[in-house]
Structure formats: C-alpha cells, structure tokens
PDB file of C-alpha atoms in Angstrom:
ATOM      1  CA  ALA A  21       0.000   0.000   0.000  1.00  0.00           C
ATOM      2  CA  LEU A  22       2.883   2.359   0.741  1.00  0.00           C
ATOM      3  CA  GLU A  23       4.368   1.680  -2.676  1.00  0.00           C
ATOM      4  CA  GLU A  24       1.030   2.137  -4.438  1.00  0.00           C
ATOM      5  CA  ALA A  25       0.326   5.405  -2.597  1.00  0.00           C
ATOM      6  CA  ALA A  26       3.733   6.782  -3.574  1.00  0.00           C
ATOM      7  CA  TYR A  27       3.255   5.677  -7.191  1.00  0.00           C
ATOM      8  CA  ALA A  28      -0.235   7.173  -7.387  1.00  0.00           C
ATOM      9  CA  LEU A  29       0.708  10.497  -5.807  1.00  0.00           C
ATOM     10  CA  ASP A  30       4.219  10.996  -7.208  1.00  0.00           C
ATOM     11  CA  THR A  31       4.203   9.273 -10.592  1.00  0.00           C
ATOM     12  CA  LEU A  32       0.562   9.435 -11.669  1.00  0.00           C
ATOM     13  CA  GLY A  33      -0.130  12.796 -10.042  1.00  0.00           C
ATOM     14  CA  ALA A  34      -3.295  11.582  -8.297  1.00  0.00           C
ATOM     15  CA  ASP A  35      -5.113  14.059  -6.097  1.00  0.00           C
ATOM     16  CA  GLY A  36      -5.607  11.508  -3.323  1.00  0.00           C
ATOM     17  CA  VAL A  37      -5.968   7.833  -2.574  1.00  0.00           C
ATOM     18  CA  VAL A  38      -8.890   5.472  -2.027  1.00  0.00           C
ATOM     19  CA  LEU A  39      -8.992   2.953   0.798  1.00  0.00           C
ATOM     20  CA  LEU A  40     -11.650   0.321   1.399  1.00  0.00           C
ATOM     21  CA  SER A  41     -13.371   0.253   4.779  1.00  0.00           C
ATOM     22  CA  ASN A  42     -11.946  -3.200   5.433  1.00  0.00           C
ATOM     23  CA  THR A  43      -9.655  -5.641   3.674  1.00  0.00           C
ATOM     24  CA  ALA A  44     -10.132  -9.288   4.636  1.00  0.00           C
ATOM     25  CA  GLY A  45     -11.768  -8.133   7.865  1.00  0.00           C
ATOM     26  CA  ARG A  46      -8.981  -5.730   8.863  1.00  0.00           C
ATOM     27  CA  TYR A  47     -10.369  -2.225   9.461  1.00  0.00           C
ATOM     28  CA  LEU A  48      -8.572   1.067   8.982  1.00  0.00           C
ATOM     29  CA  GLY A  49      -7.840   1.597  12.667  1.00  0.00           C
ATOM     30  CA  ASP A  50      -5.837  -1.627  12.801  1.00  0.00           C
ATOM     31  CA  PRO A  51      -2.239  -1.061  14.005  1.00  0.00           C
ATOM     32  CA  ALA A  52      -0.994  -2.745  10.822  1.00  0.00           C
ATOM     33  CA  TYR A  53      -2.000   0.414   8.924  1.00  0.00           C
ATOM     34  CA  GLU A  54       0.105   2.750  11.070  1.00  0.00           C
ATOM     35  CA  PRO A  55       2.958   3.093   8.511  1.00  0.00           C
ATOM     36  CA  LEU A  56       0.439   3.931   5.792  1.00  0.00           C
ATOM     37  CA  TRP A  57      -1.368   6.537   7.874  1.00  0.00           C
ATOM     38  CA  ALA A  58       1.953   8.060   8.906  1.00  0.00           C
ATOM     39  CA  GLU A  59       3.021   8.407   5.273  1.00  0.00           C
ATOM     40  CA  LEU A  60      -0.326   9.798   4.146  1.00  0.00           C
ATOM     41  CA  ASP A  61      -0.210  12.274   7.022  1.00  0.00           C
ATOM     42  CA  ARG A  62       3.326  13.323   6.086  1.00  0.00           C
ATOM     43  CA  ARG A  63       1.980  14.150   2.649  1.00  0.00           C
ATOM     44  CA  ALA A  64      -1.178  15.825   4.040  1.00  0.00           C
ATOM     45  CA  ALA A  65      -3.025  13.531   1.643  1.00  0.00           C
ATOM     46  CA  VAL A  66      -6.736  13.356   0.920  1.00  0.00           C
ATOM     47  CA  VAL A  67      -8.100   9.848   1.529  1.00  0.00           C
ATOM     48  CA  PHE A  68     -11.464   8.683   0.248  1.00  0.00           C
ATOM     49  CA  VAL A  69     -12.901   5.724   2.158  1.00  0.00           C
ATOM     50  CA  HIS A  70     -15.375   3.552   0.294  1.00  0.00           C
ATOM     51  CA  PRO A  71     -17.170   0.676   2.000  1.00  0.00           C
ATOM     52  CA  ALA A  72     -16.687  -3.011   1.355  1.00  0.00           C
ATOM     53  CA  GLN A  73     -18.619  -6.079   2.389  1.00  0.00           C
ATOM     54  CA  PRO A  74     -18.084  -6.650   6.134  1.00  0.00           C
ATOM     55  CA  PRO A  75     -16.629 -10.016   7.151  1.00  0.00           C
ATOM     56  CA  MET A  76     -19.964 -11.671   7.824  1.00  0.00           C
ATOM     57  CA  PRO A  77     -22.638 -13.447   5.804  1.00  0.00           C
ATOM     58  CA  LEU A  78     -25.044 -11.397   3.730  1.00  0.00           C
ATOM     59  CA  LEU A  79     -28.586 -11.109   4.948  1.00  0.00           C
ATOM     60  CA  PRO A  80     -30.752 -13.310   2.718  1.00  0.00           C
ATOM     61  CA  GLY A  81     -32.113 -11.303  -0.179  1.00  0.00           C
ATOM     62  CA  THR A  82     -30.207  -8.183   0.874  1.00  0.00           C
ATOM     63  CA  PRO A  83     -27.299  -7.165  -1.376  1.00  0.00           C
ATOM     64  CA  ALA A  84     -24.322  -5.688   0.448  1.00  0.00           C
ATOM     65  CA  PRO A  85     -24.708  -2.153  -1.007  1.00  0.00           C
ATOM     66  CA  LEU A  86     -28.266  -1.956   0.313  1.00  0.00           C
ATOM     67  CA  ALA A  87     -27.472  -2.200   4.023  1.00  0.00           C
ATOM     68  CA  ASP A  88     -24.010  -3.581   4.753  1.00  0.00           C
ATOM     69  CA  TYR A  89     -21.999  -0.866   3.029  1.00  0.00           C
ATOM     70  CA  VAL A  90     -23.322   1.982   5.177  1.00  0.00           C
ATOM     71  CA  PHE A  91     -22.752  -0.221   8.210  1.00  0.00           C
ATOM     72  CA  ASP A  92     -19.151  -0.913   7.203  1.00  0.00           C
ATOM     73  CA  THR A  93     -18.339   2.757   6.633  1.00  0.00           C
ATOM     74  CA  THR A  94     -19.551   3.477  10.153  1.00  0.00           C
ATOM     75  CA  ARG A  95     -17.620   0.536  11.534  1.00  0.00           C
ATOM     76  CA  THR A  96     -14.271   1.602  10.068  1.00  0.00           C
ATOM     77  CA  ALA A  97     -14.780   5.265  11.051  1.00  0.00           C
ATOM     78  CA  VAL A  98     -15.446   4.345  14.676  1.00  0.00           C
ATOM     79  CA  ASN A  99     -12.506   1.935  14.605  1.00  0.00           C
ATOM     80  CA  MET A 100     -10.233   4.734  13.385  1.00  0.00           C
ATOM     81  CA  VAL A 101     -11.402   7.134  16.089  1.00  0.00           C
ATOM     82  CA  LEU A 102     -11.250   4.653  18.965  1.00  0.00           C
ATOM     83  CA  ASN A 103      -7.730   3.635  17.928  1.00  0.00           C
ATOM     84  CA  GLY A 104      -6.584   7.252  17.710  1.00  0.00           C
ATOM     85  CA  VAL A 105      -5.910   7.527  13.974  1.00  0.00           C
ATOM     86  CA  LEU A 106      -7.681  10.883  13.679  1.00  0.00           C
ATOM     87  CA  SER A 107      -5.974  12.333  16.742  1.00  0.00           C
ATOM     88  CA  ARG A 108      -2.459  11.147  15.783  1.00  0.00           C
ATOM     89  CA  TYR A 109      -2.559  12.075  12.113  1.00  0.00           C
ATOM     90  CA  ARG A 110      -4.046  15.524  11.949  1.00  0.00           C
ATOM     91  CA  ARG A 111      -2.788  16.545   8.506  1.00  0.00           C
ATOM     92  CA  VAL A 112      -4.552  13.802   6.577  1.00  0.00           C
ATOM     93  CA  LYS A 113      -8.091  14.566   5.367  1.00  0.00           C
ATOM     94  CA  VAL A 114     -10.472  11.604   5.268  1.00  0.00           C
ATOM     95  CA  ILE A 115     -13.682  11.623   3.216  1.00  0.00           C
ATOM     96  CA  LEU A 116     -16.323   9.060   4.153  1.00  0.00           C
ATOM     97  CA  SER A 117     -18.640   8.058   1.332  1.00  0.00           C
ATOM     98  CA  HIS A 118     -22.436   7.880   1.540  1.00  0.00           C
ATOM     99  CA  GLY A 119     -22.824  10.558   4.193  1.00  0.00           C
ATOM    100  CA  GLY A 120     -20.603   8.647   6.579  1.00  0.00           C
ATOM    101  CA  GLY A 121     -22.992   5.735   6.863  1.00  0.00           C
ATOM    102  CA  TYR A 122     -24.720   5.946  10.240  1.00  0.00           C
ATOM    103  CA  LEU A 123     -21.994   8.047  11.841  1.00  0.00           C
ATOM    104  CA  PRO A 124     -23.744  11.463  11.944  1.00  0.00           C
ATOM    105  CA  TYR A 125     -26.919   9.877  13.309  1.00  0.00           C
ATOM    106  CA  ALA A 126     -25.163   7.833  16.004  1.00  0.00           C
ATOM    107  CA  ALA A 127     -22.151  10.047  16.797  1.00  0.00           C
ATOM    108  CA  TYR A 128     -23.270  10.933  20.300  1.00  0.00           C
ATOM    109  CA  ARG A 129     -23.976   7.292  21.069  1.00  0.00           C
ATOM    110  CA  PHE A 130     -20.365   6.545  20.181  1.00  0.00           C
ATOM    111  CA  SER A 131     -18.996   9.464  22.199  1.00  0.00           C
ATOM    112  CA  GLY A 132     -21.189   8.966  25.248  1.00  0.00           C
ATOM    113  CA  LEU A 133     -20.626   5.237  25.597  1.00  0.00           C
ATOM    114  CA  THR A 134     -16.913   5.579  24.946  1.00  0.00           C
ATOM    115  CA  SER A 135     -16.471   8.049  27.793  1.00  0.00           C
ATOM    116  CA  THR A 136     -18.787   6.323  30.273  1.00  0.00           C
ATOM    117  CA  VAL A 137     -18.286   2.619  29.556  1.00  0.00           C
ATOM    118  CA  LEU A 138     -15.278   1.951  27.339  1.00  0.00           C
ATOM    119  CA  ASP A 139     -12.632   4.511  28.304  1.00  0.00           C
ATOM    120  CA  PRO A 140     -13.504   6.885  31.186  1.00  0.00           C
ATOM    121  CA  GLU A 141     -10.178   8.673  30.666  1.00  0.00           C
ATOM    122  CA  ARG A 142     -11.421   9.883  27.298  1.00  0.00           C
ATOM    123  CA  THR A 143     -14.052  12.597  27.330  1.00  0.00           C
ATOM    124  CA  SER A 144     -17.079  12.567  25.073  1.00  0.00           C
ATOM    125  CA  ASP A 145     -15.946  15.916  23.663  1.00  0.00           C
ATOM    126  CA  ASP A 146     -12.637  14.348  22.609  1.00  0.00           C
ATOM    127  CA  VAL A 147     -14.476  11.629  20.701  1.00  0.00           C
ATOM    128  CA  ILE A 148     -16.860  14.088  19.029  1.00  0.00           C
ATOM    129  CA  ARG A 149     -13.929  16.287  18.012  1.00  0.00           C
ATOM    130  CA  ASP A 150     -12.270  13.362  16.246  1.00  0.00           C
ATOM    131  CA  LEU A 151     -15.525  12.246  14.594  1.00  0.00           C
ATOM    132  CA  LYS A 152     -16.019  15.773  13.273  1.00  0.00           C
ATOM    133  CA  ARG A 153     -12.651  15.698  11.538  1.00  0.00           C
ATOM    134  CA  PHE A 154     -14.137  13.472   8.850  1.00  0.00           C
ATOM    135  CA  TYR A 155     -15.428  14.838   5.549  1.00  0.00           C
ATOM    136  CA  PHE A 156     -18.599  13.349   4.076  1.00  0.00           C
ATOM    137  CA  ASP A 157     -19.938  13.008   0.552  1.00  0.00           C
ATOM    138  CA  THR A 158     -23.639  13.030  -0.312  1.00  0.00           C
ATOM    139  CA  ALA A 159     -23.628   9.931  -2.542  1.00  0.00           C
ATOM    140  CA  LEU A 160     -26.894   8.023  -2.025  1.00  0.00           C
ATOM    141  CA  ALA A 161     -27.306   9.953   1.242  1.00  0.00           C
ATOM    142  CA  ALA A 162     -29.041  13.252   0.442  1.00  0.00           C
ATOM    143  CA  SER A 163     -32.457  12.126   1.639  1.00  0.00           C
ATOM    144  CA  PRO A 164     -35.040  14.181   3.579  1.00  0.00           C
ATOM    145  CA  SER A 165     -34.148  12.292   6.766  1.00  0.00           C
ATOM    146  CA  SER A 166     -30.374  11.932   6.450  1.00  0.00           C
ATOM    147  CA  LEU A 167     -29.390  15.297   4.961  1.00  0.00           C
ATOM    148  CA  PRO A 168     -30.553  17.414   7.937  1.00  0.00           C
ATOM    149  CA  THR A 169     -28.642  15.132  10.317  1.00  0.00           C
ATOM    150  CA  LEU A 170     -25.521  15.295   8.173  1.00  0.00           C
ATOM    151  CA  MET A 171     -25.656  19.082   7.915  1.00  0.00           C
ATOM    152  CA  GLU A 172     -26.223  19.403  11.660  1.00  0.00           C
ATOM    153  CA  PHE A 173     -23.260  17.193  12.515  1.00  0.00           C
ATOM    154  CA  ALA A 174     -20.594  17.953   9.900  1.00  0.00           C
ATOM    155  CA  GLU A 175     -18.143  20.794  10.358  1.00  0.00           C
ATOM    156  CA  PRO A 176     -18.488  23.745   7.960  1.00  0.00           C
ATOM    157  CA  GLY A 177     -16.868  22.869   4.639  1.00  0.00           C
ATOM    158  CA  HIS A 178     -16.880  19.131   5.317  1.00  0.00           C
ATOM    159  CA  VAL A 179     -19.822  18.075   3.117  1.00  0.00           C
ATOM    160  CA  LEU A 180     -19.036  17.316  -0.524  1.00  0.00           C
ATOM    161  CA  TYR A 181     -21.209  16.362  -3.462  1.00  0.00           C
ATOM    162  CA  GLY A 182     -21.082  12.698  -4.426  1.00  0.00           C
ATOM    163  CA  SER A 183     -23.032  10.587  -6.918  1.00  0.00           C
ATOM    164  CA  ASP A 184     -21.536   7.072  -6.469  1.00  0.00           C
ATOM    165  CA  TRP A 185     -21.380   6.787 -10.268  1.00  0.00           C
ATOM    166  CA  PRO A 186     -20.410   4.480 -11.948  1.00  0.00           C
ATOM    167  CA  PHE A 187     -21.015   1.994  -9.128  1.00  0.00           C
ATOM    168  CA  ALA A 188     -24.599   3.121  -8.620  1.00  0.00           C
ATOM    169  CA  PRO A 189     -26.712   3.554 -11.758  1.00  0.00           C
ATOM    170  CA  GLN A 190     -27.431   7.034 -13.039  1.00  0.00           C
ATOM    171  CA  GLU A 191     -31.066   6.649 -11.972  1.00  0.00           C
ATOM    172  CA  ALA A 192     -29.983   6.295  -8.345  1.00  0.00           C
ATOM    173  CA  GLY A 193     -27.893   9.451  -8.557  1.00  0.00           C
ATOM    174  CA  THR A 194     -30.820  11.331 -10.085  1.00  0.00           C
ATOM    175  CA  TYR A 195     -33.105  10.143  -7.285  1.00  0.00           C
ATOM    176  CA  TYR A 196     -30.846  11.600  -4.579  1.00  0.00           C
ATOM    177  CA  ASN A 197     -29.889  14.681  -6.574  1.00  0.00           C
ATOM    178  CA  ARG A 198     -33.544  15.667  -6.549  1.00  0.00           C
ATOM    179  CA  PHE A 199     -33.546  15.713  -2.746  1.00  0.00           C
ATOM    180  CA  LEU A 200     -30.314  17.683  -2.655  1.00  0.00           C
ATOM    181  CA  GLU A 201     -31.522  20.252  -5.172  1.00  0.00           C
ATOM    182  CA  THR A 202     -34.862  20.813  -3.410  1.00  0.00           C
ATOM    183  CA  TYR A 203     -33.583  20.881   0.175  1.00  0.00           C
ATOM    184  CA  THR A 204     -34.770  24.062   1.897  1.00  0.00           C
ATOM    185  CA  GLY A 205     -32.564  23.912   4.977  1.00  0.00           C
ATOM    186  CA  PHE A 206     -29.332  25.216   3.499  1.00  0.00           C
ATOM    187  CA  ALA A 207     -27.877  28.434   4.843  1.00  0.00           C
ATOM    188  CA  PRO A 208     -26.850  30.998   2.215  1.00  0.00           C
ATOM    189  CA  GLY A 209     -23.937  29.654   0.183  1.00  0.00           C
ATOM    190  CA  GLN A 210     -24.122  26.103   1.538  1.00  0.00           C
ATOM    191  CA  ALA A 211     -25.563  24.530  -1.588  1.00  0.00           C
ATOM    192  CA  ALA A 212     -22.859  26.030  -3.822  1.00  0.00           C
ATOM    193  CA  ALA A 213     -20.209  24.966  -1.324  1.00  0.00           C
ATOM    194  CA  ILE A 214     -21.432  21.350  -1.393  1.00  0.00           C
ATOM    195  CA  ASP A 215     -21.712  21.356  -5.182  1.00  0.00           C
ATOM    196  CA  ARG A 216     -18.142  22.578  -5.724  1.00  0.00           C
ATOM    197  CA  GLY A 217     -16.610  25.021  -3.250  1.00  0.00           C
ATOM    198  CA  ASN A 218     -15.775  22.574  -0.483  1.00  0.00           C
ATOM    199  CA  ALA A 219     -14.115  20.234  -2.981  1.00  0.00           C
ATOM    200  CA  GLU A 220     -12.055  23.111  -4.376  1.00  0.00           C
ATOM    201  CA  ALA A 221     -10.663  23.700  -0.885  1.00  0.00           C
ATOM    202  CA  LEU A 222      -9.526  20.066  -0.737  1.00  0.00           C
ATOM    203  CA  PHE A 223      -8.262  19.997  -4.336  1.00  0.00           C
ATOM    204  CA  PRO A 224      -7.037  23.532  -5.089  1.00  0.00           C
ATOM    205  CA  ARG A 225      -5.948  22.781  -8.666  1.00  0.00           C
ATOM    206  CA  PHE A 226      -9.623  22.487  -9.620  1.00  0.00           C
ATOM    207  CA  ALA A 227     -10.541  25.910  -8.246  1.00  0.00           C
ATOM    208  CA  ARG A 228     -11.965  28.264 -10.838  1.00  0.00           C
ATOM    209  CA  PRO A 229      -9.987  31.482 -11.333  1.00  0.00           C
ATOM    210  CA  GLY A 230     -11.700  34.284  -9.476  1.00  0.00           C
ATOM    211  CA  ALA A 231     -14.256  31.938  -7.868  1.00  0.00           C
TER     212      ALA A 231
END
C-alpha cells in the first residue's frame, strides 16, 4: 500500500488515494495500517474511504450495497477514532462516502458510551472532536431524513457532493440529486459549497480562477 500510494501520488499525479473500509476483515484503525497513515499524514493527503462487504454473511435477499456498506463505513470510522488515527494524524483529510454511513446519526452514542463505559479517561468531547474531523460526501445519502442530520453534525466545509457513479446507476444518482436540489434547509452559500466550493478547498488545482 505504501508503494502504491507513492506511485499514485508521485508518478501518476493523483489528487488523493482510495482505501476500502476493510480488507479481509482488517479495518482502517488496525495497528498494521500505522505506517500507511503516517506516510499519508506526512503528505497531508486526501483519503477517500469507500465501503466493502463486512466479514460476515449477507442477509438473505439483501445485497451488500443496500445495508451492509453503510454499516461498514460506520464501523471503520469508529474503529479509526477509537484507535486514535484521527488524533495522531491531523494533517490527513479523510472523506467518508455515503454521508458517513450511520456516523452522523449515532455520533453521540459513540462518544457517550466511549467516555462512560469503554474509556472513562477519554471525554465525550474528545471523541466528538475526532468524529467531526471526517469529511462526508452526499452519494446516495441526500435524503429528507439523512441530509438534515448530516448538515447538523458535519463541520463547515466538510460536506461534498457525491453521486456514487459508476457503481450506482445514473437513476440512483438522479433520485438523490432531486432531494439535494430541493432541500430548503441550506444556509446561504451552503448549496454552492457542497456542489463545488468545499471540494475546491480540498483539491485547489480544480478551483476556478476568481471563484
């Protein structure tokens, strides 16, 4: 992975790297990934995390993208935070696909139970601070129930447009785009920021002159 990251960023000129939420059941907070996170942090890299099938049987009649993918995004994000990846590597910027799975909805469950049950030495505010370091895309997630929660939880500038194309069919992107385009809860400038401005801050070479 270290060699591929260096090749992608140095030779191919990629703007970031993509990591799967788990590989053979090993999640991104696993200590085995420490050298990779250290290198990506040294480069202040942008990392896009896309979900994979979790290491468990599929529910009968339920394809993995329908339910398991959002679950696995949440699982790897919590694993990263509990194992200190976000607090140790503060220069790396991590985008979670699909609105972060269930993370915005359940963030205060994670923070409250961590501080009261799992690790009393760690405050709930510390956990929330690390969870809020994530960026989130809107792919398949800009629904009337999830979008308000995402906008309430995410830090300013941390929500990015996403379509999930070509993995999701164009019809699916159109379905969620309609919710995004008709959402009435945006503050002035938020819609334009999600559509392009927030991404330009992460990838400055795409910024429009004078924008």
